[in-house]
Amino acid sequence: MLDTTYNVETPEGIDLRARAAGPVPRILAFAVDVFYRTLILTALGIGLAFAETAGIGIWLVCSFLLEWFYPVFFEVLRGGQTPGKKAFGLMVVNDNLTPISWGASIVRNLLRFADFLPFAYATGVIAMTLGRHFQRLGDLAAGTLVIYRDEDKVPVALPDTTPLPPPRNFKQQDQLALISLLERHEDLSEARQQELANLLEPVTEKRDSAALEYLRSVGSWLLGGRG
Amino acid sequence: MRQRDFENRYRDSWAQLEAWLKSDSKSTQASALDLPVVYRELCQQLAVAKERQYTSRLIDHLNKLVTAAHHRVYRQQTLRRKGWLHYLLAGFPQAVRANGRVVLLATALFLLPALVMGIGTYNNDALIYAVMSPGDVLSLESMYDPGNRVLGRERGSDTDLAMFGFYIKNNIGIAFRTFAGGILFGLGSIFFLVFNGLFIGAAFGHITRVGFVSTFYPFVISHGAFELTAIVLAGAAGLLLGRSLVDPGQHRRSVALRLASVEAMKIMYGTFLMLVIAAFLEAFWSSSATTPITIKLGFGALLWLLVFAYFALAGRGDSSHAS
């Protein structure tokens, strides 16, 4: 199946789901981080210019730390998100979907150099494209994964209807389809929903707004509303 | 049970958990929640919701809650049984000894090119230009010219801190790259080990031939004990990664790589520390021109002895051998 869903079974026998993040958002997130790092180094450079030669030493140590440990710091202490990853809703986790540990984070960021070779992260991007879960070499060695952090979904308000029992021979699949139509009623235009409802004319024997109204009533009944 | 009833029944406990996850786990109300119990119940509710094919919105919501709670329950603590002290006193040298063959291979990859190049440049005054440009050779010579009043790079002691920064960024960067290159089937590590060997060997041979022995050796001997061994160890750690890919044994390559990276990191933490020590020595001790040469040579020799004794002996009597 061609999708980016990543499943892990927890010790409790629950399948956890996550969506692996592909190269494009990760490259963008990385660019944001590079921007922040450059900003920090420039600010430090200006600040330390007054310390003259000793300032150069401190600046070099800082640039060393930023180069190798900036992502480690954020990944471990800020819930798997560097500022760039946060901006694109990404996070790094261990591949059992637990929070990333110090060791894993250090490995994946030390190996960044190998992913960079021969230029511009070519190796890393190739590894990401070839792998099932978009892991670059550092991710493979550390056993980590970059996933999308799920946004909070606001529960949808269901349209106001009087619940009606479904017609007979209404299979479970049909029920599910109906309920998801109900859930998406704010995302789809009224006309499109009526169009979809019309497809069920053989069952409902209604058309347009009447059909949609009826389907909504049935959906509401299926979700547990009872008149 | 219909979805709406299901939601109504558990809504409160979900909201409670969500509030708890958002709040700082250290605050007082946090202790009121028994996370493992709540988490197990939540897992069961998610399983039920999936089994009954409730809407994807509800399942997504529960999945998100489970994931968040899962993160809290399984927040991985690094296994630090006795912590850093134990690592320094036993774990690090044990890891180096346990991978003795790879360390030997890395040493050979570094030392043999260095010897060949050293002997070559000592006997042939043109060979140095095979690895360095004429300008670099001139600045190398001027650095260690006994006529100079200062050692190493031309500077006064007020630039010690600047040089410390330079050594940290440059030398540790080299070691990290030597390690990281190992994941390319070991080729990167081999390249950096051989390259550094050639370069350093050439510098040694050339300086000895020119006769700047009295300034060069006292300068390099002290921090060399840490820096050269650390580069070799970083290479060995990289070779471990490479070996796991070339010859994964009875594991899948991905698993072998994972195991090797854990083993390699046992070496890399110590290597990092050694390079920091080396940078300190190089910036603040090796460069001091006032210390007599014999003291510097003696102290440097002592450091070499200490480093070797450390790797040979430390942690031998320790029963809780990790690997």
Coordinates of C-alpha atoms in Angstrom, one line a residue, chain B residues 21-264:
Chain B
L21 CA -1.1 15.8 29.9
K22 CA -1.1 19.5 29.3
S23 CA -0.2 20.4 32.8
D24 CA 3.3 19.9 34.1
S25 CA 3.6 16.4 35.5
K26 CA 5.4 17.8 38.5
S27 CA 2.6 19.9 39.7
T28 CA 0.5 18.8 42.7
Q29 CA -2.7 17.8 40.9
A30 CA -0.6 15.5 38.7
S31 CA -0.1 13.0 41.4
A32 CA -3.9 12.6 41.6
L33 CA -3.9 10.7 38.3
D34 CA -2.8 7.1 38.2
L35 CA -1.3 7.2 34.8
P36 CA -0.7 3.4 34.1
V37 CA -4.3 2.6 35.1
V38 CA -5.8 5.4 33.1
Y39 CA -3.5 4.5 30.2
R40 CA -4.5 0.8 30.2
E41 CA -8.2 1.8 30.3
L42 CA -7.7 4.2 27.4
C43 CA -6.0 1.5 25.4
Q44 CA -9.0 -0.7 26.0
Q45 CA -11.4 2.0 25.0
L46 CA -9.5 2.6 21.7
A47 CA -9.6 -1.1 21.0
V48 CA -13.3 -1.2 21.6
A49 CA -13.8 1.9 19.4
K50 CA -11.9 0.3 16.6
E51 CA -13.7 -3.0 17.0
R52 CA -17.1 -1.3 16.8
Q53 CA -15.9 0.8 13.9
Y54 CA -16.8 4.1 15.5
T55 CA -16.0 7.2 13.4
S56 CA -12.5 8.0 12.4
R57 CA -12.8 11.3 14.2
L58 CA -13.2 9.5 17.5
I59 CA -10.6 6.9 16.7
D60 CA -8.1 9.6 15.7
H61 CA -8.8 11.5 18.8
L62 CA -8.3 8.4 21.0
N63 CA -5.2 7.4 19.0
K64 CA -3.7 10.9 19.7
L65 CA -4.5 10.5 23.4
V66 CA -3.0 7.1 23.6
T67 CA 0.1 8.3 21.8
A68 CA 0.5 11.2 24.2
A69 CA 0.0 8.9 27.3
H70 CA 2.3 6.3 25.7
H71 CA 5.0 9.0 25.6
R72 CA 4.6 9.6 29.2
V73 CA 4.5 6.0 30.3
Y74 CA 7.4 4.9 28.2
R75 CA 9.6 8.0 28.5
Q76 CA 12.9 6.2 28.0
Q77 CA 15.4 6.6 30.7
T78 CA 18.9 6.0 29.4
L79 CA 20.1 3.0 31.3
R80 CA 22.6 4.8 33.6
R81 CA 23.1 2.2 36.2
K82 CA 26.0 3.9 37.8
G83 CA 26.1 6.9 35.7
W84 CA 28.9 8.9 34.2
L85 CA 31.5 8.0 36.8
H86 CA 31.0 4.3 36.1
Y87 CA 31.3 5.0 32.4
L88 CA 34.6 6.8 32.8
L89 CA 36.1 4.4 35.3
A90 CA 35.1 1.2 33.5
G91 CA 32.6 1.4 30.7
F92 CA 34.7 3.4 28.2
P93 CA 37.9 1.3 28.4
Q94 CA 35.8 -1.9 28.5
A95 CA 34.1 -0.9 25.3
V96 CA 37.4 -0.1 23.6
R97 CA 38.9 -3.5 24.7
A98 CA 35.7 -5.4 23.7
N99 CA 36.2 -4.0 20.2
G100 CA 40.0 -4.5 20.3
R101 CA 40.3 -5.9 16.8
V102 CA 38.5 -3.0 15.2
V103 CA 40.6 -0.5 17.3
L104 CA 43.7 -2.3 16.1
L105 CA 42.6 -2.1 12.5
A106 CA 41.9 1.7 12.9
T107 CA 45.3 2.1 14.5
A108 CA 46.9 0.4 11.5
L109 CA 44.9 2.5 9.0
F110 CA 46.2 5.6 10.7
L111 CA 49.7 4.6 11.7
L112 CA 50.9 2.8 8.6
P113 CA 50.3 5.7 6.2
A114 CA 51.8 8.0 8.9
L115 CA 55.0 5.9 9.1
V116 CA 55.3 5.6 5.3
M117 CA 54.8 9.3 4.9
G118 CA 57.0 10.2 7.9
I119 CA 59.9 8.1 6.7
G120 CA 59.4 9.3 3.1
T121 CA 59.4 13.0 3.9
Y122 CA 62.4 12.5 6.3
N123 CA 64.5 11.1 3.4
N124 CA 63.0 13.1 0.5
D125 CA 62.6 16.8 0.8
A126 CA 60.1 17.0 -2.1
L127 CA 57.6 14.4 -0.9
I128 CA 56.0 16.9 1.6
Y129 CA 54.6 18.8 -1.4
A130 CA 52.5 15.7 -2.3
V131 CA 50.2 16.5 0.6
M132 CA 50.7 20.2 1.3
S133 CA 51.0 23.3 -0.8
P134 CA 54.3 25.2 -0.6
G135 CA 52.5 28.0 1.4
D136 CA 51.3 25.5 4.0
V137 CA 54.8 24.0 4.2
L138 CA 56.2 27.5 4.9
S139 CA 53.7 28.3 7.6
L140 CA 54.3 24.9 9.1
E141 CA 58.0 25.5 9.2
S142 CA 57.6 29.0 10.6
M143 CA 55.3 27.7 13.4
Y144 CA 58.0 25.5 14.8
D145 CA 61.1 27.5 13.9
P146 CA 63.2 27.5 17.1
G147 CA 64.0 31.2 16.2
N148 CA 60.5 32.1 17.1
R149 CA 59.7 33.3 20.6
V150 CA 56.3 31.6 20.7
L151 CA 55.3 28.0 20.0
G152 CA 52.7 26.7 17.7
R153 CA 50.8 29.3 15.8
E154 CA 52.4 32.7 16.2
R155 CA 50.6 34.3 19.1
G156 CA 50.7 35.6 22.6
S157 CA 49.0 33.9 25.5
D158 CA 46.0 36.2 25.2
T159 CA 44.9 34.3 22.2
D160 CA 44.9 31.0 24.1
L161 CA 41.1 31.1 24.3
A162 CA 40.7 31.8 20.6
M163 CA 42.9 28.9 19.8
F164 CA 41.0 26.7 22.2
G165 CA 37.8 27.5 20.3
F166 CA 39.6 26.7 17.0
Y167 CA 40.8 23.3 18.3
I168 CA 37.4 22.5 19.6
K169 CA 35.6 23.3 16.4
N170 CA 38.2 21.9 14.0
N171 CA 39.6 18.8 15.8
I172 CA 36.3 17.5 17.3
G173 CA 34.7 18.2 13.9
I174 CA 37.3 16.0 12.3
A175 CA 36.7 13.2 14.8
F176 CA 32.9 13.4 14.4
R177 CA 33.3 13.2 10.6
T178 CA 35.7 10.3 10.9
F179 CA 33.0 8.5 12.9
A180 CA 30.0 9.5 10.7
G181 CA 31.8 8.5 7.5
G182 CA 31.8 4.9 8.8
I183 CA 28.1 4.4 8.0
L184 CA 29.1 4.5 4.3
F185 CA 30.2 0.8 4.6
G186 CA 33.3 2.0 6.6
L187 CA 34.7 3.9 3.6
G188 CA 34.4 7.3 5.2
S189 CA 36.3 6.3 8.3
I190 CA 39.0 4.5 6.3
F191 CA 39.4 7.6 4.1
F192 CA 39.7 10.0 7.1
L193 CA 42.1 7.7 9.0
V194 CA 44.4 7.2 6.1
F195 CA 44.2 10.9 5.1
N196 CA 45.0 12.2 8.6
G197 CA 47.7 9.6 8.9
L198 CA 49.4 10.7 5.7
F199 CA 49.1 14.4 6.6
I200 CA 50.3 14.1 10.2
G201 CA 53.1 11.6 9.2
A202 CA 54.3 14.1 6.5
A203 CA 54.4 16.9 9.0
F204 CA 56.4 14.9 11.5
G205 CA 58.9 13.7 8.9
H206 CA 59.4 17.1 7.4
I207 CA 59.8 19.0 10.6
T208 CA 62.3 16.3 11.8
R209 CA 64.2 16.6 8.6
V210 CA 64.4 20.3 8.8
G211 CA 65.6 19.9 12.4
F212 CA 63.0 21.8 14.4
V213 CA 62.9 18.9 16.9
S214 CA 63.4 21.0 20.0
T215 CA 60.2 23.0 19.4
F216 CA 58.0 20.5 17.6
Y217 CA 58.0 17.5 19.8
P218 CA 57.5 19.3 23.1
F219 CA 54.6 21.1 21.5
V220 CA 52.7 18.0 20.2
I221 CA 53.6 15.3 22.7
S222 CA 51.1 16.3 25.5
H223 CA 47.9 16.8 23.6
G224 CA 48.9 14.2 21.1
A225 CA 48.3 11.5 23.7
F226 CA 44.6 12.4 23.7
E227 CA 44.1 13.8 20.3
L228 CA 45.7 11.0 18.2
T229 CA 44.2 8.2 20.2
A230 CA 40.8 9.9 20.0
I231 CA 41.0 10.2 16.2
V232 CA 41.8 6.5 16.0
L233 CA 39.0 5.6 18.4
A234 CA 36.5 7.7 16.4
G235 CA 37.6 5.9 13.3
A236 CA 37.2 2.5 15.1
A237 CA 33.7 3.5 16.1
G238 CA 32.9 4.4 12.5
L239 CA 34.4 1.1 11.4
L240 CA 31.9 -0.7 13.7
L241 CA 29.1 1.0 11.9
G242 CA 30.6 0.0 8.5
R243 CA 31.2 -3.6 9.6
S244 CA 27.6 -4.0 10.7
L245 CA 26.5 -3.1 7.1
V246 CA 29.1 -5.2 5.3
D247 CA 28.8 -8.2 7.5
P248 CA 25.6 -8.0 9.5
G249 CA 25.9 -11.6 10.8
Q250 CA 22.6 -13.2 11.7
H251 CA 20.7 -10.0 11.9
R252 CA 19.0 -7.9 9.3
R253 CA 21.2 -5.0 8.2
S254 CA 19.0 -2.4 9.9
V255 CA 19.0 -4.3 13.2
A256 CA 22.8 -4.9 13.0
L257 CA 23.4 -1.2 12.3
R258 CA 21.2 -0.3 15.3
L259 CA 23.2 -2.6 17.6
A260 CA 26.5 -1.4 16.2
S261 CA 25.6 2.3 16.7
V262 CA 24.8 1.6 20.4
E263 CA 28.2 -0.1 20.7
A264 CA 29.9 2.7 18.8

